[in-house]
Amino acid sequence: MTFPALVEPAAELTIDEVRRYSRHLIIPDVGMTGQKRLKNAKVLVIGAGGLGSPALMYLAAAGVGTIGIVEFDEVDESNLQRQIIHGQSDVGRPKAESAKESVAEINPLVEVVVHAERLDNDNVFRIFEGYDLIVDGTDNFATRYLVNDAAYFLQIPYVWGSIYRFDGQASVFWPHATLEDGTSAEAPCYRCLYPEPPPPGMVPSCAEGGVLGVLCASIGSIQVNEAIKVLTGIGDPAVGRLVIYDALELEWRKLKVRKDPNCALCGENPTVTGLIDYDDFCGAISDEAADAAAGSTISVTQLEHMLKEREEGTRDFVLVDVREPNEYEINKIPGSVLIPKGDFLNGSALEQLPSDKQIVMHCKSGVRSAETLAIVKGAGYADAVHVGGGVVAWVNQIDPSQPSY
Ligand SMILES: [Zn+2]
């Protein structure tokens, strides 16, 4: 499939630019117009790590006029095996600053915008707005779904890549893509390919499982390859296709990815109509929450027993549902009171809790309640517990008559 160029050409190239980009200019498909499009393009790279390093360097060398970098981390010695935009003397420095300097050294004609913050629900629209295309180099599922959803709501195409040990994947997610004739390309999003994140702990990260350093270059350069094609409207970008690379077998494969009419985001009856709690969705919990939950997690069967005892008057405790009011309307554990997680974060929830009763907390799946458990324990409720699996487990195992979501 061919798509119209994403970016209008800049008015002109300077003499310096003509000299610098001459090897592009003499390719007929790129030419002066294609290079002017690159000059006018604004590309945001998420992460200056394994994939972000080669992506940023080649985007800069190619003459993409404005490059944004989202990165809050600092350079660690263990990054240098693959994150080639950083050098030995950058260890301990902010990655965004180090990356910015490297880009300036590769191509001083490129404008670099640093977003030195962790991408989250509160800043994602502000950061994404104004960019033509996004290159996603993140390594965790919560951020991937956040990027996918935010890019969809803003109608910005993005090039996704992922790496692990010797295996790499890449694709272009552009659900709003239209063809040359103006009709919809019926292109999928990341959720069409992966509707659900893997269960927490099932897929090890590169920090846990390792990654062949040079694999980052293979996939990161594919991402830039696809970005250039989408920006300039040349070739056949990997929209609706998944590129799979096996470095050990030296094998590239391409699989078709179809738009899922039941996709929660871009399908016919979407259920994701705004940003969601991505940590909760992906089951990622902080170290503090994991510590608090260790030895203080009960099952829904135990909770059912405790609720019976409470009814009989032989036990007393407060069951707190820390979800949002709209979730509480869908389903609930009988006898629970609603105090959303945000009230624990701002401290107002603690005033509503009795000091002489045990606190039992639950949420949808057990992630948010583990986070609030850490707060409540920190406030002195030593015997507080939370319910593993949350209301999802309650509905599945105890009360299937309630709807799930
Ligand atoms: Zn979708």
Short mmCIF file of C-alpha atoms and ligand atoms in Angstrom, two decimals:
data_model
loop_
_atom_site.label_atom_id
_atom_site.label_comp_id
_atom_site.label_asym_id
_atom_site.label_seq_id
_atom_site.Cartn_x
_atom_site.Cartn_y
_atom_site.Cartn_z
CA MET A 1 0.00 0.00 0.00
CA THR A 2 1.18 3.52 -0.72
CA PHE A 3 0.20 6.52 1.34
CA PRO A 4 0.30 10.24 0.62
CA ALA A 5 3.31 12.02 2.18
CA LEU A 6 2.62 12.95 5.81
CA VAL A 7 4.52 16.24 5.75
CA GLU A 8 4.44 19.22 3.39
CA PRO A 9 7.84 20.24 1.97
CA ALA A 10 9.76 23.16 3.49
CA ALA A 11 10.11 26.21 1.26
CA GLU A 12 13.75 25.61 0.40
CA LEU A 13 17.03 23.96 1.29
CA THR A 14 20.08 26.09 2.03
CA ILE A 15 23.37 25.61 0.18
CA ASP A 16 24.73 23.82 3.26
CA GLU A 17 21.75 21.49 3.30
CA VAL A 18 22.05 20.69 -0.39
CA ARG A 19 25.70 19.75 0.16
CA ARG A 20 24.97 17.70 3.27
CA TYR A 21 22.04 15.75 1.83
CA SER A 22 23.34 15.26 -1.70
CA ARG A 23 23.22 11.43 -1.46
CA HIS A 24 19.51 11.69 -0.69
CA LEU A 25 18.86 14.32 -3.33
CA ILE A 26 20.18 12.16 -6.16
CA ILE A 27 17.80 9.32 -5.32
CA PRO A 28 14.83 10.11 -7.59
CA ASP A 29 12.23 8.87 -5.07
CA VAL A 30 13.52 11.21 -2.36
CA GLY A 31 14.87 14.13 -4.37
CA MET A 32 14.59 17.77 -3.42
CA THR A 33 10.92 17.48 -2.45
CA GLY A 34 11.46 14.49 -0.17
CA GLN A 35 14.38 16.19 1.57
CA LYS A 36 12.29 19.34 2.05
CA ARG A 37 9.59 17.20 3.64
CA LEU A 38 12.16 15.76 6.07
CA LYS A 39 13.33 19.29 6.88
CA ASN A 40 9.76 20.27 7.74
CA ALA A 41 9.10 17.09 9.75
CA LYS A 42 8.73 16.95 13.54
CA VAL A 43 9.48 13.51 14.94
CA LEU A 44 9.27 12.53 18.60
CA VAL A 45 11.45 9.68 19.85
CA ILE A 46 10.36 8.08 23.09
CA GLY A 47 13.40 6.89 25.00
CA ALA A 48 17.07 7.52 24.25
CA GLY A 49 17.95 3.91 25.03
CA GLY A 50 18.58 0.82 22.93
CA LEU A 51 16.17 1.66 20.08
CA GLY A 52 16.15 5.40 20.62
CA SER A 53 19.95 5.67 20.20
CA PRO A 54 20.22 4.51 16.58
CA ALA A 55 16.82 6.03 15.76
CA LEU A 56 17.85 9.48 16.96
CA MET A 57 21.21 9.33 15.21
CA TYR A 58 19.79 8.33 11.83
CA LEU A 59 16.82 10.70 12.05
CA ALA A 60 19.32 13.49 12.72
CA ALA A 61 21.68 12.43 9.94
CA ALA A 62 18.74 12.15 7.53
CA GLY A 63 17.86 15.78 8.14
CA VAL A 64 14.57 15.51 10.04
CA GLY A 65 14.18 19.17 10.99
CA THR A 66 12.81 18.86 14.51
CA ILE A 67 13.50 15.91 16.76
CA GLY A 68 11.94 15.56 20.22
CA ILE A 69 13.43 13.29 22.87
CA VAL A 70 11.39 11.98 25.80
CA GLU A 71 13.81 10.65 28.40
CA PHE A 72 14.13 11.12 32.17
CA ASP A 73 16.85 8.55 32.92
CA GLU A 74 20.60 8.92 33.37
CA VAL A 75 23.36 7.11 31.49
CA ASP A 76 24.55 3.98 33.27
CA GLU A 77 27.66 2.01 32.41
CA SER A 78 25.49 -1.01 31.51
CA ASN A 79 23.78 1.09 28.80
CA LEU A 80 26.92 1.53 26.72
CA GLN A 81 26.85 -2.02 25.28
CA ARG A 82 23.99 -0.93 22.97
CA GLN A 83 22.95 2.70 23.57
CA ILE A 84 25.50 4.08 21.18
CA ILE A 85 24.32 7.69 21.30
CA HIS A 86 25.98 7.89 24.73
CA GLY A 87 29.69 7.55 25.47
CA GLN A 88 31.94 6.74 28.41
CA SER A 89 32.16 10.37 29.53
CA ASP A 90 28.33 10.57 29.64
CA VAL A 91 27.97 8.02 32.47
CA GLY A 92 25.92 9.65 35.23
CA ARG A 93 24.60 12.44 32.97
CA PRO A 94 20.97 12.82 31.88
CA LYS A 95 20.43 10.70 28.76
CA ALA A 96 18.39 13.45 27.10
CA GLU A 97 21.29 15.93 27.40
CA SER A 98 23.83 13.38 26.19
CA ALA A 99 21.61 12.46 23.24
CA LYS A 100 21.05 16.12 22.38
CA GLU A 101 24.80 16.73 22.22
CA SER A 102 25.38 13.69 20.02
CA VAL A 103 22.65 14.81 17.63
CA ALA A 104 24.20 18.28 17.43
CA GLU A 105 27.54 16.69 16.59
CA ILE A 106 25.96 14.53 13.84
CA ASN A 107 23.86 17.33 12.37
CA PRO A 108 23.85 20.87 13.80
CA LEU A 109 21.04 21.85 11.41
CA VAL A 110 18.54 19.77 13.39
CA GLU A 111 16.52 21.35 16.16
CA VAL A 112 16.32 19.13 19.26
CA VAL A 113 13.54 19.47 21.83
CA VAL A 114 14.20 17.74 25.14
CA HIS A 115 11.28 16.45 27.22
CA ALA A 116 13.11 15.41 30.39
CA GLU A 117 10.15 13.72 32.03
CA ARG A 118 8.62 10.31 32.42
CA LEU A 119 5.76 9.91 29.97
CA ASP A 120 2.44 9.62 31.84
CA ASN A 121 -1.27 10.32 31.49
CA ASP A 122 -0.85 13.92 32.65
CA ASN A 123 1.84 14.98 30.17
CA VAL A 124 1.40 12.68 27.16
CA PHE A 125 -0.98 14.90 25.16
CA ARG A 126 1.07 18.03 25.85
CA ILE A 127 4.27 16.28 24.75
CA PHE A 128 2.81 14.54 21.66
CA GLU A 129 0.91 17.55 20.35
CA GLY A 130 2.57 19.19 17.36
CA TYR A 131 4.65 16.19 16.28
CA ASP A 132 3.97 14.58 12.90
CA LEU A 133 5.17 11.12 13.83
CA ILE A 134 6.38 9.19 16.86
CA VAL A 135 9.12 6.59 17.11
CA ASP A 136 8.45 4.40 20.14
CA GLY A 137 11.55 2.98 21.75
CA THR A 138 10.05 2.15 25.14
CA ASP A 139 10.71 -1.17 26.83
CA ASN A 140 7.65 -1.61 29.04
CA PHE A 141 4.06 -2.53 28.28
CA ALA A 142 2.36 0.20 30.29
CA THR A 143 4.11 2.93 28.26
CA ARG A 144 3.50 1.08 24.98
CA TYR A 145 -0.25 1.05 25.53
CA LEU A 146 -0.14 4.67 26.68
CA VAL A 147 1.75 5.65 23.50
CA ASN A 148 -0.67 3.68 21.33
CA ASP A 149 -3.79 5.19 22.87
CA ALA A 150 -2.53 8.78 23.02
CA ALA A 151 -1.24 8.59 19.42
CA TYR A 152 -4.64 7.26 18.36
CA PHE A 153 -6.57 10.05 20.08
CA LEU A 154 -4.27 12.66 18.50
CA GLN A 155 -4.28 10.82 15.14
CA ILE A 156 -0.48 10.67 15.03
CA PRO A 157 1.13 7.66 13.29
CA TYR A 158 3.90 5.91 15.15
CA VAL A 159 6.60 3.39 14.45
CA TRP A 160 6.85 0.74 17.13
CA GLY A 161 9.79 -1.53 17.80
CA SER A 162 10.66 -4.12 20.39
CA ILE A 163 13.76 -6.18 21.15
CA TYR A 164 14.66 -9.12 23.34
CA ARG A 165 17.83 -11.21 23.23
CA PHE A 166 18.12 -12.09 19.48
CA ASP A 167 14.55 -11.25 18.45
CA GLY A 168 13.16 -8.00 17.19
CA GLN A 169 9.78 -6.74 15.97
CA ALA A 170 8.63 -3.56 14.31
CA SER A 171 5.48 -2.12 12.78
CA VAL A 172 3.82 1.15 11.85
CA PHE A 173 0.58 1.81 13.73
CA TRP A 174 -1.54 4.35 11.91
CA PRO A 175 -5.26 3.58 12.36
CA HIS A 176 -6.26 6.93 10.81
CA ALA A 177 -4.22 6.35 7.65
CA THR A 178 -5.94 7.17 4.38
CA LEU A 179 -4.87 6.01 0.96
CA GLU A 180 -4.02 8.24 -1.99
CA ASP A 181 -7.68 8.24 -3.05
CA GLY A 182 -8.80 9.47 0.39
CA THR A 183 -10.39 6.23 1.57
CA SER A 184 -9.49 4.65 4.91
CA ALA A 185 -6.60 2.21 4.86
CA GLU A 186 -8.35 0.18 7.57
CA ALA A 187 -5.01 0.04 9.34
CA PRO A 188 -4.64 -1.57 12.77
CA CYS A 189 -3.32 -0.19 16.07
CA TYR A 190 -1.07 -1.91 18.63
CA ARG A 191 -4.16 -3.16 20.51
CA CYS A 192 -5.40 -4.88 17.35
CA LEU A 193 -2.15 -6.89 17.42
CA TYR A 194 -1.86 -7.26 21.21
CA PRO A 195 -5.30 -6.69 22.81
CA GLU A 196 -4.01 -7.61 26.28
CA PRO A 197 -0.61 -7.17 27.85
CA PRO A 198 1.11 -10.38 28.95
CA PRO A 199 0.55 -11.27 32.62
CA PRO A 200 3.04 -9.39 34.81
CA GLY A 201 6.26 -11.36 35.17
CA MET A 202 5.57 -13.53 32.11
CA VAL A 203 7.72 -11.58 29.68
CA PRO A 204 11.13 -10.65 31.07
CA SER A 205 12.51 -7.22 30.26
CA CYS A 206 15.87 -6.74 28.55
CA ALA A 207 17.24 -5.85 32.01
CA GLU A 208 16.22 -9.33 33.18
CA GLY A 209 16.74 -11.37 30.01
CA GLY A 210 19.40 -9.49 28.12
CA VAL A 211 19.60 -8.18 24.58
CA LEU A 212 22.23 -8.47 21.86
CA GLY A 213 23.48 -4.89 21.56
CA VAL A 214 23.59 -4.78 17.78
CA LEU A 215 19.97 -5.96 17.56
CA CYS A 216 19.04 -2.42 18.68
CA ALA A 217 20.66 -1.05 15.52
CA SER A 218 18.79 -3.53 13.29
CA ILE A 219 15.37 -2.64 14.71
CA GLY A 220 16.08 1.04 15.44
CA SER A 221 17.20 1.61 11.86
CA ILE A 222 14.11 -0.20 10.55
CA GLN A 223 12.04 2.24 12.60
CA VAL A 224 13.79 5.21 10.96
CA ASN A 225 13.44 3.55 7.56
CA GLU A 226 9.67 3.37 8.07
CA ALA A 227 9.52 6.90 9.53
CA ILE A 228 11.22 8.34 6.45
CA LYS A 229 8.83 6.45 4.16
CA VAL A 230 5.75 7.71 6.00
CA LEU A 231 7.03 11.31 6.22
CA THR A 232 7.92 11.52 2.53
CA GLY A 233 5.25 9.21 1.09
CA ILE A 234 7.67 6.81 -0.60
CA GLY A 235 7.60 3.03 -0.76
CA ASP A 236 5.33 0.69 1.14
CA PRO A 237 5.56 1.30 4.89
CA ALA A 238 4.83 -1.50 7.38
CA VAL A 239 1.28 -0.30 8.04
CA GLY A 240 -0.78 -3.39 8.82
CA ARG A 241 2.31 -5.54 8.79
CA LEU A 242 4.51 -6.92 11.55
CA VAL A 243 8.20 -7.22 10.77
CA ILE A 244 9.89 -10.02 12.72
CA TYR A 245 13.65 -10.37 12.82
CA ASP A 246 15.61 -13.37 14.08
CA ALA A 247 19.24 -12.33 14.43
CA LEU A 248 20.51 -15.87 15.06
CA GLU A 249 18.95 -17.30 11.89
CA LEU A 250 19.39 -14.00 10.06
CA GLU A 251 15.78 -14.14 9.00
CA TRP A 252 13.28 -11.36 8.33
CA ARG A 253 9.60 -12.19 8.14
CA LYS A 254 6.57 -10.04 7.46
CA LEU A 255 3.14 -10.93 8.81
CA LYS A 256 -0.14 -9.24 7.97
CA VAL A 257 -1.83 -7.54 10.91
CA ARG A 258 -5.49 -6.83 10.33
CA LYS A 259 -7.57 -4.16 11.96
CA ASP A 260 -9.64 -5.88 14.67
CA PRO A 261 -13.28 -4.76 14.41
CA ASN A 262 -13.57 -5.64 18.12
CA CYS A 263 -10.48 -3.62 19.09
CA ALA A 264 -11.11 -1.86 22.42
CA LEU A 265 -9.59 1.34 21.00
CA CYS A 266 -10.01 1.58 17.22
CA GLY A 267 -12.81 -1.00 16.76
CA GLU A 268 -16.48 -0.45 15.98
CA ASN A 269 -17.60 -0.27 19.63
CA PRO A 270 -14.60 1.04 21.53
CA THR A 271 -14.47 0.68 25.32
CA VAL A 272 -11.25 2.65 25.67
CA THR A 273 -12.46 6.18 24.95
CA GLY A 274 -9.83 8.02 26.99
CA LEU A 275 -6.55 7.28 28.70
CA ILE A 276 -6.77 4.48 31.29
CA ASP A 277 -4.67 3.43 34.30
CA TYR A 278 -1.86 1.71 32.35
CA ASP A 279 0.06 0.40 35.36
CA ASP A 280 -3.14 -1.24 36.51
CA PHE A 281 -3.90 -2.57 33.00
CA CYS A 282 -0.42 -4.10 32.71
CA GLY A 283 -0.19 -5.26 36.30
CA ALA A 284 2.98 -3.32 36.95
CA ILE A 285 3.51 -2.46 40.60
CA SER A 286 6.16 -0.41 42.34
CA ASP A 287 8.75 -1.90 44.68
CA GLU A 288 7.04 -0.23 47.67
CA ALA A 289 3.72 -1.81 46.70
CA ALA A 290 5.32 -5.23 46.21
CA ASP A 291 6.92 -4.97 49.67
CA ALA A 292 3.62 -3.92 51.27
CA ALA A 293 1.71 -6.73 49.56
CA ALA A 294 4.21 -9.45 50.56
CA GLY A 295 2.53 -11.42 53.35
CA SER A 296 -0.43 -9.01 53.37
CA THR A 297 -2.41 -10.32 50.41
CA ILE A 298 -5.60 -12.32 50.89
CA SER A 299 -7.59 -14.29 48.33
CA VAL A 300 -11.21 -13.61 47.38
CA THR A 301 -12.14 -16.88 49.11
CA GLN A 302 -10.58 -15.62 52.33
CA LEU A 303 -12.40 -12.33 51.87
CA GLU A 304 -15.72 -14.12 51.41
CA HIS A 305 -15.11 -15.96 54.69
CA MET A 306 -14.17 -12.74 56.47
CA LEU A 307 -17.32 -11.01 55.19
CA LYS A 308 -19.41 -13.88 56.61
CA GLU A 309 -17.71 -13.49 59.97
CA ARG A 310 -18.35 -9.76 59.86
CA GLU A 311 -22.05 -10.44 59.26
CA GLU A 312 -22.13 -12.84 62.21
CA GLY A 313 -20.46 -10.22 64.41
CA THR A 314 -17.35 -12.25 65.16
CA ARG A 315 -15.01 -9.99 63.17
CA ASP A 316 -14.85 -6.32 62.23
CA PHE A 317 -12.98 -4.61 59.42
CA VAL A 318 -13.48 -2.00 56.72
CA LEU A 319 -13.46 -3.14 53.10
CA VAL A 320 -12.24 -0.28 50.90
CA ASP A 321 -12.63 -0.27 47.12
CA VAL A 322 -9.97 2.07 45.71
CA ARG A 323 -11.27 2.13 42.11
CA GLU A 324 -13.03 5.06 40.43
CA PRO A 325 -16.77 5.76 40.85
CA ASN A 326 -17.58 4.69 37.25
CA GLU A 327 -15.93 1.32 37.87
CA TYR A 328 -17.82 0.94 41.17
CA GLU A 329 -21.06 1.34 39.21
CA ILE A 330 -20.21 -1.62 36.98
CA ASN A 331 -19.56 -4.15 39.70
CA LYS A 332 -18.62 -4.25 43.38
CA ILE A 333 -17.93 -6.51 46.31
CA PRO A 334 -20.97 -6.23 48.63
CA GLY A 335 -20.15 -4.40 51.85
CA SER A 336 -17.32 -2.34 50.36
CA VAL A 337 -16.95 1.43 50.63
CA LEU A 338 -15.52 3.45 47.76
CA ILE A 339 -12.44 5.63 48.38
CA PRO A 340 -10.58 6.15 45.08
CA LYS A 341 -6.81 5.71 44.98
CA GLY A 342 -6.32 9.43 44.34
CA ASP A 343 -7.66 10.20 47.84
CA PHE A 344 -4.90 8.02 49.27
CA LEU A 345 -2.30 9.81 47.20
CA ASN A 346 -3.46 13.25 48.38
CA GLY A 347 -3.85 12.07 51.98
CA SER A 348 -7.56 12.79 52.38
CA ALA A 349 -8.49 9.09 52.54
CA LEU A 350 -6.63 8.53 55.78
CA GLU A 351 -9.02 10.90 57.60
CA GLN A 352 -11.95 8.72 56.57
CA LEU A 353 -10.48 5.48 57.93
CA PRO A 354 -11.26 4.32 61.47
CA SER A 355 -8.07 3.86 63.51
CA ASP A 356 -9.39 0.90 65.52
CA LYS A 357 -10.38 -1.44 62.70
CA GLN A 358 -8.49 -3.60 60.24
CA ILE A 359 -8.39 -2.16 56.71
CA VAL A 360 -8.96 -4.51 53.76
CA MET A 361 -8.43 -2.95 50.34
CA HIS A 362 -9.23 -4.02 46.84
CA CYS A 363 -9.32 -2.65 43.29
CA LYS A 364 -9.92 -4.19 39.87
CA SER A 365 -6.96 -6.57 39.72
CA GLY A 366 -4.82 -5.93 42.79
CA VAL A 367 -2.35 -3.37 41.43
CA ARG A 368 -3.87 -0.13 42.69
CA SER A 369 -4.79 -1.74 46.01
CA ALA A 370 -1.17 -2.83 46.49
CA GLU A 371 -0.11 0.78 45.96
CA THR A 372 -2.64 2.11 48.47
CA LEU A 373 -1.74 -0.69 50.87
CA ALA A 374 1.80 0.71 50.98
CA ILE A 375 0.39 4.14 51.88
CA VAL A 376 -1.95 2.78 54.57
CA LYS A 377 0.75 0.61 56.12
CA GLY A 378 3.05 3.61 56.09
CA ALA A 379 0.39 5.49 58.07
CA GLY A 380 0.53 2.88 60.83
CA TYR A 381 -2.14 0.32 59.86
CA ALA A 382 0.19 -2.63 60.35
CA ASP A 383 -2.52 -5.30 59.93
CA ALA A 384 -3.94 -3.86 56.69
CA VAL A 385 -4.25 -6.31 53.78
CA HIS A 386 -5.32 -6.19 50.15
CA VAL A 387 -7.21 -8.64 47.97
CA GLY A 388 -5.15 -10.37 45.28
CA GLY A 389 -6.90 -10.37 41.91
CA GLY A 390 -9.39 -7.73 43.08
CA VAL A 391 -12.95 -7.51 41.86
CA VAL A 392 -12.03 -9.45 38.70
CA ALA A 393 -11.23 -12.50 40.83
CA TRP A 394 -14.35 -11.86 42.95
CA VAL A 395 -16.62 -11.90 39.89
CA ASN A 396 -14.85 -14.91 38.36
CA GLN A 397 -14.73 -17.06 41.47
CA ILE A 398 -17.42 -15.89 43.88
CA ASP A 399 -20.13 -13.93 42.08
CA PRO A 400 -20.34 -14.61 38.31
CA SER A 401 -23.76 -12.89 38.20
CA GLN A 402 -22.01 -9.51 38.18
CA PRO A 403 -20.71 -8.02 34.93
CA SER A 404 -16.97 -7.79 34.36
CA TYR A 405 -15.13 -5.10 32.43
ZN ZN B 1 -6.93 -1.28 17.29
#
